[in-house]
mmCIF file of C-alpha atoms in Angstrom:
data_model
loop_
_atom_site.group_PDB
_atom_site.id
_atom_site.type_symbol
_atom_site.label_atom_id
_atom_site.label_comp_id
_atom_site.label_asym_id
_atom_site.label_seq_id
_atom_site.Cartn_x
_atom_site.Cartn_y
_atom_site.Cartn_z
ATOM 1 C CA MET R 1 -209.783 32.995 11.082
ATOM 2 C CA GLY R 2 -212.609 32.910 7.682
ATOM 3 C CA GLU R 3 -215.985 31.886 8.915
ATOM 4 C CA GLU R 4 -215.705 32.733 12.484
ATOM 5 C CA GLY R 5 -214.051 35.932 11.601
ATOM 6 C CA GLN R 6 -216.647 36.842 8.831
ATOM 7 C CA VAL R 7 -219.335 35.673 11.311
ATOM 8 C CA LYS R 8 -218.097 37.979 14.081
ATOM 9 C CA LEU R 9 -217.577 40.810 11.807
ATOM 10 C CA ILE R 10 -221.346 40.155 10.851
ATOM 11 C CA LYS R 11 -222.929 40.044 14.066
ATOM 12 C CA GLY R 12 -221.508 41.607 17.267
ATOM 13 C CA ARG R 13 -219.848 44.336 16.311
ATOM 14 C CA SER R 14 -217.724 45.682 19.164
ATOM 15 C CA GLY R 15 -217.216 49.224 20.405
ATOM 16 C CA MET R 16 -213.839 49.879 18.554
ATOM 17 C CA MET R 17 -214.745 48.388 15.159
ATOM 18 C CA VAL R 18 -217.440 51.053 14.999
ATOM 19 C CA ALA R 19 -215.695 53.631 17.031
ATOM 20 C CA VAL R 20 -212.254 54.139 15.147
ATOM 21 C CA PRO R 21 -214.709 54.590 11.465
ATOM 22 C CA LEU R 22 -216.308 57.041 13.053
ATOM 23 C CA LEU R 23 -213.683 59.005 14.805
ATOM 24 C CA ARG R 24 -211.997 59.142 11.232
ATOM 25 C CA MET R 25 -214.750 60.077 9.916
ATOM 26 C CA MET R 26 -215.235 63.144 12.726
ATOM 27 C CA ALA R 27 -211.526 64.497 11.289
ATOM 28 C CA LEU R 28 -212.381 63.903 8.024
ATOM 29 C CA PHE R 29 -215.162 66.619 8.085
ATOM 30 C CA ALA R 30 -212.927 68.934 10.476
ATOM 31 C CA THR R 31 -209.846 68.947 7.804
ATOM 32 C CA ALA R 32 -212.391 69.357 4.835
ATOM 33 C CA THR R 33 -213.643 71.828 6.052
ATOM 34 C CA ALA R 34 -210.933 73.952 7.076
ATOM 35 C CA THR R 35 -209.816 73.293 3.607
ATOM 36 C CA ILE R 36 -212.697 74.564 2.240
ATOM 37 C CA VAL R 37 -213.127 77.569 4.680
ATOM 38 C CA MET R 38 -209.608 78.863 4.186
ATOM 39 C CA ALA R 39 -209.706 78.276 0.193
ATOM 40 C CA VAL R 40 -212.887 80.571 -0.851
ATOM 41 C CA ASN R 41 -210.863 83.558 2.038
ATOM 42 C CA LYS R 42 -211.093 86.764 -0.125
ATOM 43 C CA GLU R 43 -211.982 90.221 0.859
ATOM 44 C CA THR R 44 -212.511 93.437 -0.806
ATOM 45 C CA HIS R 45 -212.069 96.701 0.745
ATOM 46 C CA THR R 46 -212.308 100.125 -0.994
ATOM 47 C CA PHE R 47 -211.943 103.317 0.698
ATOM 48 C CA ALA R 48 -211.647 106.664 -1.099
ATOM 49 C CA VAL R 49 -207.926 107.959 -0.539
ATOM 50 C CA ALA R 50 -208.613 111.631 -2.544
ATOM 51 C CA THR R 51 -211.126 113.868 -3.993
ATOM 52 C CA VAL R 52 -210.333 115.223 -7.076
ATOM 53 C CA GLY R 53 -212.783 118.245 -7.886
ATOM 54 C CA ASN R 54 -216.437 116.109 -6.742
ATOM 55 C CA THR R 55 -215.072 112.922 -7.352
ATOM 56 C CA PRO R 56 -213.621 110.793 -4.815
ATOM 57 C CA VAL R 57 -210.538 108.802 -6.113
ATOM 58 C CA LYS R 58 -211.111 105.144 -4.898
ATOM 59 C CA LEU R 59 -208.730 102.430 -3.731
ATOM 60 C CA THR R 60 -210.154 99.229 -3.920
ATOM 61 C CA ILE R 61 -207.333 96.207 -1.727
ATOM 62 C CA MET R 62 -208.092 92.978 -1.817
ATOM 63 C CA ALA R 63 -207.070 90.087 0.871
ATOM 64 C CA LYS R 64 -206.785 86.575 -0.957
ATOM 65 C CA PHE R 65 -205.999 83.778 1.449
ATOM 66 C CA HIS R 66 -202.999 82.878 -1.156
ATOM 67 C CA HIS R 67 -201.170 86.484 -0.377
ATOM 68 C CA ILE R 68 -200.098 84.844 2.406
ATOM 69 C CA PRO R 69 -198.077 81.862 2.262
ATOM 70 C CA ALA R 70 -198.784 80.180 5.286
ATOM 71 C CA ASN R 71 -202.303 79.502 4.209
ATOM 72 C CA VAL R 72 -202.043 78.050 1.115
ATOM 73 C CA MET R 73 -199.509 75.119 3.071
ATOM 74 C CA PHE R 74 -202.979 75.725 5.236
ATOM 75 C CA VAL R 75 -205.122 74.460 2.334
ATOM 76 C CA ILE R 76 -202.736 72.115 1.400
ATOM 77 C CA ALA R 77 -201.765 69.980 3.754
ATOM 78 C CA ASN R 78 -205.409 69.950 4.954
ATOM 79 C CA GLY R 79 -206.518 68.779 1.727
ATOM 80 C CA LEU R 80 -203.701 66.562 2.215
ATOM 81 C CA ALA R 81 -205.192 65.063 5.447
ATOM 82 C CA SER R 82 -209.040 65.061 4.480
ATOM 83 C CA LEU R 83 -207.811 63.094 1.757
ATOM 84 C CA HIS R 84 -205.647 60.421 3.704
ATOM 85 C CA CYS R 85 -208.945 60.385 6.000
ATOM 86 C CA LEU R 86 -211.048 59.565 3.189
ATOM 87 C CA LEU R 87 -208.511 56.670 2.154
ATOM 88 C CA MET R 88 -208.068 55.239 5.775
ATOM 89 C CA LEU R 89 -212.154 55.044 5.470
ATOM 90 C CA SER R 90 -212.529 53.149 2.907
ATOM 91 C CA PHE R 91 -209.874 51.034 3.607
ATOM 92 C CA SER R 92 -211.786 50.110 7.022
ATOM 93 C CA PHE R 93 -214.907 49.202 4.750
ATOM 94 C CA LEU R 94 -212.886 46.870 2.646
ATOM 95 C CA SER R 95 -211.586 45.654 5.522
ATOM 96 C CA HIS R 96 -210.733 41.563 4.189
ATOM 97 C CA LYS R 97 -210.140 42.194 1.185
ATOM 98 C CA TYR R 98 -206.744 44.128 0.826
ATOM 99 C CA ASP R 99 -204.480 43.095 3.818
ATOM 100 C CA LEU R 100 -200.620 42.836 3.011
ATOM 101 C CA LYS R 101 -199.517 40.210 5.471
ATOM 102 C CA GLY R 102 -200.915 42.171 8.224
ATOM 103 C CA LEU R 103 -198.250 45.592 7.256
ATOM 104 C CA ARG R 104 -201.651 47.445 6.898
ATOM 105 C CA PHE R 105 -202.267 48.208 10.320
ATOM 106 C CA VAL R 106 -198.697 49.366 10.721
ATOM 107 C CA ILE R 107 -198.786 51.152 7.656
ATOM 108 C CA VAL R 108 -201.803 53.062 8.261
ATOM 109 C CA THR R 109 -200.859 53.760 11.659
ATOM 110 C CA ALA R 110 -197.676 55.274 10.546
ATOM 111 C CA LEU R 111 -198.890 57.482 8.243
ATOM 112 C CA ASP R 112 -201.324 59.079 10.870
ATOM 113 C CA MET R 113 -198.518 60.258 13.089
ATOM 114 C CA MET R 114 -197.224 61.740 9.574
ATOM 115 C CA MET R 115 -200.375 63.569 8.612
ATOM 116 C CA ILE R 116 -200.514 64.649 12.452
ATOM 117 C CA SER R 117 -197.474 65.915 12.286
ATOM 118 C CA LEU R 118 -197.805 67.451 8.856
ATOM 119 C CA VAL R 119 -201.735 69.670 10.133
ATOM 120 C CA SER R 120 -200.395 70.406 13.238
ATOM 121 C CA GLY R 121 -196.761 72.155 11.794
ATOM 122 C CA ALA R 122 -199.855 73.848 9.241
ATOM 123 C CA ALA R 123 -201.696 75.306 11.419
ATOM 124 C CA THR R 124 -199.128 76.501 13.784
ATOM 125 C CA ALA R 125 -197.271 78.642 11.382
ATOM 126 C CA THR R 126 -200.790 79.809 10.245
ATOM 127 C CA VAL R 127 -201.757 80.983 13.717
ATOM 128 C CA PHE R 128 -198.636 82.826 14.074
ATOM 129 C CA ILE R 129 -198.810 84.659 11.034
ATOM 130 C CA GLY R 130 -202.443 85.350 12.001
ATOM 131 C CA GLU R 131 -200.970 86.823 15.579
ATOM 132 C CA ILE R 132 -198.945 89.732 13.550
ATOM 133 C CA ALA R 133 -201.986 90.209 10.998
ATOM 134 C CA ARG R 134 -204.100 90.980 14.193
ATOM 135 C CA HIS R 135 -201.958 92.841 16.575
ATOM 136 C CA GLY R 136 -198.740 94.172 14.000
ATOM 137 C CA ASN R 137 -195.186 94.133 14.761
ATOM 138 C CA SER R 138 -193.948 97.174 16.186
ATOM 139 C CA HIS R 139 -190.511 96.159 16.732
ATOM 140 C CA ALA R 140 -190.814 95.155 13.151
ATOM 141 C CA ARG R 141 -193.250 98.078 12.266
ATOM 142 C CA TRP R 142 -195.348 95.634 10.452
ATOM 143 C CA ASN R 143 -198.886 96.751 10.842
ATOM 144 C CA LYS R 144 -202.278 95.027 11.293
ATOM 145 C CA ILE R 145 -204.496 94.678 8.519
ATOM 146 C CA CYS R 146 -207.194 92.940 10.634
ATOM 147 C CA ASP R 147 -208.935 96.215 11.511
ATOM 148 C CA ASN R 148 -209.326 96.577 7.702
ATOM 149 C CA PHE R 149 -210.547 92.984 6.866
ATOM 150 C CA GLU R 150 -212.628 92.070 9.937
ATOM 151 C CA ARG R 151 -214.314 89.164 7.886
ATOM 152 C CA TYR R 152 -210.926 87.965 6.141
ATOM 153 C CA CYS R 153 -209.513 87.377 9.398
ATOM 154 C CA ASN R 154 -212.437 85.650 11.225
ATOM 155 C CA GLN R 155 -212.934 83.554 8.535
ATOM 156 C CA ALA R 156 -209.524 82.200 8.609
ATOM 157 C CA SER R 157 -209.407 82.193 12.274
ATOM 158 C CA GLY R 158 -212.390 79.659 11.789
ATOM 159 C CA ALA R 159 -210.791 77.293 9.697
ATOM 160 C CA ILE R 160 -207.567 76.967 11.904
ATOM 161 C CA SER R 161 -209.969 76.106 14.936
ATOM 162 C CA ALA R 162 -211.860 73.560 12.693
ATOM 163 C CA SER R 163 -208.179 72.274 11.745
ATOM 164 C CA TYR R 164 -207.455 72.247 15.602
ATOM 165 C CA ILE R 165 -210.277 70.071 16.080
ATOM 166 C CA GLY R 166 -209.331 67.628 12.768
ATOM 167 C CA ILE R 167 -205.943 67.419 14.823
ATOM 168 C CA PHE R 168 -207.745 66.363 18.219
ATOM 169 C CA PHE R 169 -209.535 63.475 16.353
ATOM 170 C CA PHE R 170 -206.336 61.973 14.467
ATOM 171 C CA MET R 171 -204.848 62.192 17.893
ATOM 172 C CA VAL R 172 -207.883 60.394 19.667
ATOM 173 C CA VAL R 173 -207.844 57.827 16.562
ATOM 174 C CA ILE R 174 -203.813 57.218 16.881
ATOM 175 C CA MET R 175 -204.343 56.201 20.498
ATOM 176 C CA VAL R 176 -207.005 54.016 20.384
ATOM 177 C CA ASN R 177 -205.030 52.269 17.304
ATOM 178 C CA ILE R 178 -201.653 52.409 19.940
ATOM 179 C CA PHE R 179 -203.183 50.980 23.302
ATOM 180 C CA LYS R 180 -206.033 48.584 21.847
ATOM 181 C CA ARG R 181 -204.241 46.898 18.830
ATOM 182 C CA GLU R 182 -204.725 43.486 20.612
ATOM 183 C CA GLN R 183 -208.609 43.961 20.565
ATOM 184 C CA LEU R 184 -208.787 45.100 17.277
ATOM 185 C CA ASN R 185 -206.463 42.647 16.322
ATOM 186 C CA THR R 186 -208.460 39.517 17.806
ATOM 187 C CA ILE R 187 -211.914 40.532 16.275
ATOM 188 C CA ASN R 188 -210.713 40.334 12.869
ATOM 189 C CA ASN R 189 -207.720 38.825 11.700
ATOM 190 C CA SER R 190 -207.658 41.677 9.010
ATOM 191 C CA THR R 191 -207.367 44.770 11.341
ATOM 192 C CA ASN R 192 -209.730 47.490 11.895
ATOM 193 C CA ALA R 193 -207.539 50.813 11.337
ATOM 194 C CA MET O 1 -186.537 43.984 23.646
ATOM 195 C CA ASN O 2 -183.085 43.429 23.052
ATOM 196 C CA LYS O 3 -179.839 45.484 23.125
ATOM 197 C CA ALA O 4 -179.829 45.823 19.390
ATOM 198 C CA GLN O 5 -183.445 48.103 19.366
ATOM 199 C CA TRP O 6 -182.567 50.151 22.094
ATOM 200 C CA ILE O 7 -178.917 51.085 20.868
ATOM 201 C CA PRO O 8 -180.417 53.379 18.386
ATOM 202 C CA ILE O 9 -182.947 54.661 20.559
ATOM 203 C CA ILE O 10 -180.491 55.661 22.970
ATOM 204 C CA VAL O 11 -178.442 57.469 20.311
ATOM 205 C CA LEU O 12 -181.089 59.203 18.912
ATOM 206 C CA ARG O 13 -181.922 60.534 21.923
ATOM 207 C CA ILE O 14 -178.626 61.740 22.561
ATOM 208 C CA VAL O 15 -178.094 63.978 19.511
ATOM 209 C CA ALA O 16 -181.641 65.065 19.651
ATOM 210 C CA MET O 17 -180.954 66.418 22.737
ATOM 211 C CA ALA O 18 -177.548 68.168 21.509
ATOM 212 C CA ALA O 19 -179.103 69.573 18.399
ATOM 213 C CA ALA O 20 -182.466 71.271 20.673
ATOM 214 C CA PHE O 21 -180.094 72.494 23.114
ATOM 215 C CA VAL O 22 -177.957 74.392 20.280
ATOM 216 C CA ALA O 23 -181.012 75.241 18.564
ATOM 217 C CA THR O 24 -181.809 77.094 21.650
ATOM 218 C CA LEU O 25 -178.394 78.603 22.539
ATOM 219 C CA LEU O 26 -178.597 79.816 18.921
ATOM 220 C CA MET O 27 -182.129 81.176 19.055
ATOM 221 C CA ILE O 28 -181.415 82.924 22.113
ATOM 222 C CA THR O 29 -178.095 84.789 22.051
ATOM 223 C CA SER O 30 -179.252 86.653 18.679
ATOM 224 C CA HIS O 31 -179.939 90.013 18.382
ATOM 225 C CA ASP O 32 -178.561 92.764 16.425
ATOM 226 C CA SER O 33 -179.637 96.407 16.413
ATOM 227 C CA ALA O 34 -179.086 99.113 13.893
ATOM 228 C CA LYS O 35 -179.406 102.629 13.527
ATOM 229 C CA VAL O 36 -181.696 103.672 10.953
ATOM 230 C CA LEU O 37 -182.788 107.398 9.817
ATOM 231 C CA GLY O 38 -181.741 108.591 13.870
ATOM 232 C CA MET O 39 -183.850 105.600 15.427
ATOM 233 C CA THR O 40 -182.315 102.689 16.897
ATOM 234 C CA PHE O 41 -183.736 99.039 15.491
ATOM 235 C CA GLN O 42 -183.367 96.550 17.849
ATOM 236 C CA ALA O 43 -184.169 92.860 17.053
ATOM 237 C CA LYS O 44 -183.807 90.163 19.452
ATOM 238 C CA TYR O 45 -186.243 87.014 19.365
ATOM 239 C CA ASN O 46 -188.342 88.365 22.643
ATOM 240 C CA ASN O 47 -189.759 90.895 19.659
ATOM 241 C CA SER O 48 -191.530 88.082 17.938
ATOM 242 C CA PRO O 49 -193.508 85.245 19.787
ATOM 243 C CA THR O 50 -193.055 83.303 17.562
ATOM 244 C CA LEU O 51 -189.612 82.656 17.994
ATOM 245 C CA LYS O 52 -190.097 82.446 21.872
ATOM 246 C CA TYR O 53 -192.556 79.980 21.232
ATOM 247 C CA PHE O 54 -189.704 78.196 19.340
ATOM 248 C CA VAL O 55 -187.247 78.587 22.177
ATOM 249 C CA ILE O 56 -189.912 76.991 24.750
ATOM 250 C CA VAL O 57 -190.832 74.378 22.414
ATOM 251 C CA SER O 58 -186.777 73.550 22.185
ATOM 252 C CA ILE O 59 -186.104 73.435 26.085
ATOM 253 C CA ILE O 60 -189.377 71.220 26.077
ATOM 254 C CA THR O 61 -187.377 68.971 23.867
ATOM 255 C CA THR O 62 -184.289 69.182 25.357
ATOM 256 C CA ILE O 63 -185.698 68.504 28.673
ATOM 257 C CA TYR O 64 -187.880 64.829 27.577
ATOM 258 C CA SER O 65 -185.116 63.974 25.485
ATOM 259 C CA LEU O 66 -182.582 63.943 28.637
ATOM 260 C CA ALA O 67 -185.891 62.533 30.791
ATOM 261 C CA THR O 68 -186.539 59.589 28.585
ATOM 262 C CA LEU O 69 -183.100 58.022 28.825
ATOM 263 C CA PHE O 70 -183.542 56.585 31.841
ATOM 264 C CA VAL O 71 -186.470 55.268 31.409
ATOM 265 C CA PRO O 72 -186.770 51.193 31.863
ATOM 266 C CA PRO O 73 -187.612 50.193 28.373
ATOM 267 C CA LYS O 74 -190.207 46.967 29.483
ATOM 268 C CA LYS O 75 -193.028 48.110 30.361
ATOM 269 C CA SER O 76 -193.358 52.043 29.180
ATOM 270 C CA ARG O 77 -193.318 51.328 25.751
ATOM 271 C CA ARG O 78 -196.531 52.799 24.958
ATOM 272 C CA PRO O 79 -196.862 56.040 27.093
ATOM 273 C CA ILE O 80 -193.007 57.124 25.497
ATOM 274 C CA LEU O 81 -194.475 56.333 22.023
ATOM 275 C CA VAL O 82 -197.445 58.585 23.236
ATOM 276 C CA LEU O 83 -195.040 61.332 24.284
ATOM 277 C CA ASP O 84 -193.158 61.216 21.352
ATOM 278 C CA LEU O 85 -195.397 61.825 19.372
ATOM 279 C CA ILE O 86 -196.329 64.604 21.514
ATOM 280 C CA VAL O 87 -192.975 66.143 21.288
ATOM 281 C CA THR O 88 -192.994 65.421 17.753
ATOM 282 C CA CYS O 89 -196.001 67.640 16.639
ATOM 283 C CA PHE O 90 -194.906 70.473 19.054
ATOM 284 C CA LEU O 91 -191.668 70.426 17.295
ATOM 285 C CA ILE O 92 -192.738 70.493 13.736
ATOM 286 C CA SER O 93 -195.224 72.972 14.646
ATOM 287 C CA SER O 94 -192.245 75.634 16.389
ATOM 288 C CA PHE O 95 -190.392 74.978 13.499
ATOM 289 C CA SER O 96 -193.088 75.253 10.829
ATOM 290 C CA ALA O 97 -194.153 78.777 12.055
ATOM 291 C CA ALA O 98 -190.506 80.071 12.778
ATOM 292 C CA VAL O 99 -189.619 79.027 9.230
ATOM 293 C CA GLY O 100 -193.084 81.084 7.735
ATOM 294 C CA VAL O 101 -192.483 84.014 10.140
ATOM 295 C CA GLY O 102 -188.585 83.560 9.089
ATOM 296 C CA GLN O 103 -189.517 83.797 5.395
ATOM 297 C CA LEU O 104 -191.639 86.808 6.001
ATOM 298 C CA GLY O 105 -188.032 89.071 7.930
ATOM 299 C CA LYS O 106 -186.266 88.246 5.068
ATOM 300 C CA GLN O 107 -188.866 88.612 1.998
ATOM 301 C CA GLY O 108 -191.699 90.442 3.185
ATOM 302 C CA ASN O 109 -195.122 90.686 2.142
ATOM 303 C CA SER O 110 -195.979 92.955 -0.095
ATOM 304 C CA HIS O 111 -199.908 92.542 -0.255
ATOM 305 C CA ALA O 112 -199.891 93.140 2.922
ATOM 306 C CA GLY O 113 -197.522 96.162 3.322
ATOM 307 C CA TRP O 114 -194.867 94.058 5.622
ATOM 308 C CA LEU O 115 -191.068 95.031 4.469
ATOM 309 C CA PRO O 116 -188.720 93.051 4.891
ATOM 310 C CA ILE O 117 -186.379 93.244 7.802
ATOM 311 C CA CYS O 118 -183.263 91.195 6.915
ATOM 312 C CA GLY O 119 -181.741 94.099 5.204
ATOM 313 C CA GLN O 120 -180.892 95.995 8.285
ATOM 314 C CA VAL O 121 -180.047 93.104 11.107
ATOM 315 C CA PRO O 122 -178.194 91.243 8.439
ATOM 316 C CA LYS O 123 -176.649 88.993 12.299
ATOM 317 C CA PHE O 124 -179.954 89.016 13.609
ATOM 318 C CA CYS O 125 -181.331 87.124 10.102
ATOM 319 C CA HIS O 126 -178.307 84.599 9.900
ATOM 320 C CA HIS O 127 -178.489 83.811 14.067
ATOM 321 C CA VAL O 128 -182.278 82.736 13.997
ATOM 322 C CA SER O 129 -181.288 81.140 10.593
ATOM 323 C CA ALA O 130 -178.769 78.674 12.165
ATOM 324 C CA ALA O 131 -181.199 77.815 15.224
ATOM 325 C CA LEU O 132 -183.114 76.906 12.412
ATOM 326 C CA ILE O 133 -181.089 74.706 10.646
ATOM 327 C CA ALA O 134 -180.398 73.094 14.375
ATOM 328 C CA GLY O 135 -184.274 72.754 14.545
ATOM 329 C CA PHE O 136 -184.489 71.303 11.858
ATOM 330 C CA VAL O 137 -182.025 68.541 12.314
ATOM 331 C CA ALA O 138 -184.124 67.816 15.755
ATOM 332 C CA VAL O 139 -187.391 67.913 13.906
ATOM 333 C CA ILE O 140 -185.547 64.822 11.157
ATOM 334 C CA LEU O 141 -183.974 62.818 14.270
ATOM 335 C CA TYR O 142 -186.987 62.990 16.569
ATOM 336 C CA VAL O 143 -189.187 61.629 12.741
ATOM 337 C CA LEU O 144 -187.198 59.059 12.626
ATOM 338 C CA LEU O 145 -187.275 58.423 16.459
ATOM 339 C CA LEU O 146 -191.331 58.126 16.129
ATOM 340 C CA LEU O 147 -191.063 55.499 14.052
ATOM 341 C CA PHE O 148 -188.383 53.694 16.340
ATOM 342 C CA SER O 149 -190.778 53.514 19.153
ATOM 343 C CA LEU O 150 -193.283 52.641 16.753
ATOM 344 C CA ASN O 151 -191.190 49.716 15.780
ATOM 345 C CA ASN O 152 -191.105 49.006 19.869
ATOM 346 C CA VAL O 153 -194.461 48.588 20.324
ATOM 347 C CA LEU O 154 -195.962 47.312 16.661
ATOM 348 C CA ASP O 155 -192.438 44.809 16.487
ATOM 349 C CA LEU O 156 -192.329 45.751 12.653
ATOM 350 C CA VAL O 157 -188.721 44.289 12.127
ATOM 351 C CA ALA O 158 -189.865 40.805 13.103
ATOM 352 C CA PHE O 159 -193.186 41.419 10.182
ATOM 353 C CA LYS O 160 -191.779 39.137 6.563
ATOM 354 C CA ALA O 161 -193.495 41.563 3.790
#
């Protein structure tokens, strides 16, 4: 390793060494977008319920993201995933300094798998609660709320789509790590994860 | 690829298959009806898309566990790892969604005006809770299975840290 590893690092970077940090950056953008878009989700709806004399009595109802526990889990899971991506990206740039006897690759892959499960769980839970919000559930007498809060629902849908794109990129990173492990190992002894 | 590495995987797969099968059965046989103020209030797993998704994913998990018991161990470690990961993702997502909707049924959501339904159909709620517990056991087993599959591919046990 040593000299030859360093020279290979500087000169001809193989596609794999560039692809994995790039994919992680896309996953970082996607999950960070999902977190922020869901966290600022808020809508106020004012309508008149009665009229007293000449002045109408107005009722204001607000929809915030933390009214629904699934949205809270969504924000937390996507925030965790984006922090994880950030951490792994920084590790891959400082790869020749921190390598715990070759265990780093394994730890990163295992953590990636945990993260993808967490984010997919949060995203799917939010999708199904949103489905109840959009179509209601006549058997349980749960009314739909999206006809009053159109923008809130659309913004939540956008955040969920961003999260699924992030899951896709996570999956691609894991597959590259699993299938191209020997290539990544021989380029640089402290592997690029 | 010695036997000591394959026995825990096979045991885990059998137990996970059993857990997923039990979860499917419990969810399918859950139904209850109540008469409130003259209207019948019937609760079945069909009424909620989330619980239907849970049943479908549990069935897929059972069939997948059964199928991978018969796969030759040497050639196909990596595709099995990828498929394990995908099935674990599905399992965790269906369990999480079902728990979300279950919490909605048990405690309602005052902001959205959704009333809890467990007071009217307690038998249905208990059945669904039991199915979710079985699903949780399947989730835990599948996460362990994923780690074992990762060990098979990356040979973790040989690392001396």
